[in-house]
């Protein structure tokens, strides 16, 4: 039996809650106190994986956010960008199918959509042609993620900690 410990990323409170290493307790802290990093893992049977990890800078507690094969490492940068946008209540929710049902419930997103800034019909994800998406949309989407200059984005988390760049380990 799995017990719900209320773990997750909570936009309204700005906190993260996750199970600790042994899974018997939970750890909760503000999202802004976590630093992201990517780890490189060689599996016993040969494949290489990269993992996006969030590490709490004051306690050392960490949680794994996503895992991808080495050839798709760039997807972790997209995951991190999406997670930062999700947790930033000054921005609308990321425009993805999983969050579509919650757009009207989030005040910032509801105002953004009501102002006509969405740039697409409200039923876009519902009416999306899945055959087209599999054939053309998804490959094009993944190409854009692979070619995006991720290092050109502003690091909002860095701005939350004075002198973080100067104190960071190489």
mmCIF file of C-alpha atoms in Angstrom, residues 61-145:
data_model
loop_
_atom_site.group_PDB
_atom_site.id
_atom_site.type_symbol
_atom_site.label_atom_id
_atom_site.label_comp_id
_atom_site.label_asym_id
_atom_site.label_seq_id
_atom_site.Cartn_x
_atom_site.Cartn_y
_atom_site.Cartn_z
ATOM 1 C CA UNK A 61 18.543 16.940 0.827
ATOM 2 C CA UNK A 62 17.964 16.277 -2.841
ATOM 3 C CA UNK A 63 15.349 14.900 -5.193
ATOM 4 C CA UNK A 64 15.451 13.600 -8.726
ATOM 5 C CA UNK A 65 13.222 15.503 -11.148
ATOM 6 C CA UNK A 66 13.808 13.757 -14.484
ATOM 7 C CA UNK A 67 16.004 11.158 -16.189
ATOM 8 C CA UNK A 68 16.863 10.947 -19.880
ATOM 9 C CA UNK A 69 19.319 9.026 -22.062
ATOM 10 C CA UNK A 70 22.613 10.825 -22.680
ATOM 11 C CA UNK A 71 21.641 11.692 -26.263
ATOM 12 C CA UNK A 72 18.675 13.730 -24.942
ATOM 13 C CA UNK A 73 20.424 15.675 -22.169
ATOM 14 C CA UNK A 74 19.096 18.953 -23.598
ATOM 15 C CA UNK A 75 15.595 17.875 -22.507
ATOM 16 C CA UNK A 76 16.659 18.344 -18.882
ATOM 17 C CA UNK A 77 17.298 22.037 -19.572
ATOM 18 C CA UNK A 78 13.742 22.262 -20.928
ATOM 19 C CA UNK A 79 12.425 20.443 -17.845
ATOM 20 C CA UNK A 80 14.241 22.882 -15.564
ATOM 21 C CA UNK A 81 12.939 25.882 -17.514
ATOM 22 C CA UNK A 82 9.385 24.554 -17.360
ATOM 23 C CA UNK A 83 9.647 23.862 -13.622
ATOM 24 C CA UNK A 84 10.926 27.386 -12.921
ATOM 25 C CA UNK A 85 8.059 28.869 -14.939
ATOM 26 C CA UNK A 86 5.578 26.642 -13.104
ATOM 27 C CA UNK A 87 6.806 27.764 -9.690
ATOM 28 C CA UNK A 88 6.925 31.481 -10.637
ATOM 29 C CA UNK A 89 3.461 32.815 -9.723
ATOM 30 C CA UNK A 90 4.166 36.048 -11.611
ATOM 31 C CA UNK A 91 4.005 34.063 -14.882
ATOM 32 C CA UNK A 92 1.146 32.026 -16.347
ATOM 33 C CA UNK A 93 1.325 28.257 -16.054
ATOM 34 C CA UNK A 94 3.393 26.565 -18.770
ATOM 35 C CA UNK A 95 1.194 25.838 -21.781
ATOM 36 C CA UNK A 96 1.213 22.044 -21.661
ATOM 37 C CA UNK A 97 -1.635 19.512 -21.785
ATOM 38 C CA UNK A 98 -1.102 18.310 -18.196
ATOM 39 C CA UNK A 99 -1.850 21.802 -16.824
ATOM 40 C CA UNK A 100 -4.704 22.740 -19.182
ATOM 41 C CA UNK A 101 -7.458 21.894 -16.682
ATOM 42 C CA UNK A 102 -5.876 24.176 -14.062
ATOM 43 C CA UNK A 103 -5.387 27.337 -16.137
ATOM 44 C CA UNK A 104 -8.680 28.893 -15.024
ATOM 45 C CA UNK A 105 -7.938 28.103 -11.364
ATOM 46 C CA UNK A 106 -4.596 29.925 -11.293
ATOM 47 C CA UNK A 107 -5.165 33.703 -10.910
ATOM 48 C CA UNK A 108 -2.127 34.786 -12.954
ATOM 49 C CA UNK A 109 -2.898 32.346 -15.761
ATOM 50 C CA UNK A 110 -6.616 33.163 -15.789
ATOM 51 C CA UNK A 111 -5.830 36.906 -16.133
ATOM 52 C CA UNK A 112 -3.272 36.172 -18.866
ATOM 53 C CA UNK A 113 -5.777 34.076 -20.822
ATOM 54 C CA UNK A 114 -8.625 36.577 -20.304
ATOM 55 C CA UNK A 115 -6.410 39.348 -21.701
ATOM 56 C CA UNK A 116 -6.045 37.355 -24.923
ATOM 57 C CA UNK A 117 -2.305 36.813 -24.495
ATOM 58 C CA UNK A 118 -2.498 33.042 -24.907
ATOM 59 C CA UNK A 119 -2.090 33.215 -28.662
ATOM 60 C CA UNK A 120 -4.128 30.110 -29.413
ATOM 61 C CA UNK A 121 -7.664 28.770 -29.021
ATOM 62 C CA UNK A 122 -8.640 27.601 -25.512
ATOM 63 C CA UNK A 123 -9.419 24.127 -26.902
ATOM 64 C CA UNK A 124 -6.067 23.738 -28.692
ATOM 65 C CA UNK A 125 -4.919 20.664 -26.768
ATOM 66 C CA UNK A 126 -8.348 19.018 -26.930
ATOM 67 C CA UNK A 127 -8.590 19.367 -30.708
ATOM 68 C CA UNK A 128 -4.941 18.616 -31.481
ATOM 69 C CA UNK A 129 -4.648 16.007 -34.245
ATOM 70 C CA UNK A 130 -2.619 13.256 -32.541
ATOM 71 C CA UNK A 131 -1.579 11.643 -35.820
ATOM 72 C CA UNK A 132 -0.157 14.970 -37.008
ATOM 73 C CA UNK A 133 1.500 15.491 -33.593
ATOM 74 C CA UNK A 134 3.240 12.111 -33.719
ATOM 75 C CA UNK A 135 4.265 12.507 -37.346
ATOM 76 C CA UNK A 136 5.284 16.197 -37.494
ATOM 77 C CA UNK A 137 4.541 18.193 -34.357
ATOM 78 C CA UNK A 138 6.519 16.177 -31.810
ATOM 79 C CA UNK A 139 9.662 15.766 -33.949
ATOM 80 C CA UNK A 140 9.655 19.510 -34.666
ATOM 81 C CA UNK A 141 9.098 20.278 -30.983
ATOM 82 C CA UNK A 142 12.031 18.062 -29.976
ATOM 83 C CA UNK A 143 14.234 19.671 -32.653
ATOM 84 C CA UNK A 144 13.484 23.117 -31.202
ATOM 85 C CA UNK A 145 14.389 21.903 -27.708
#
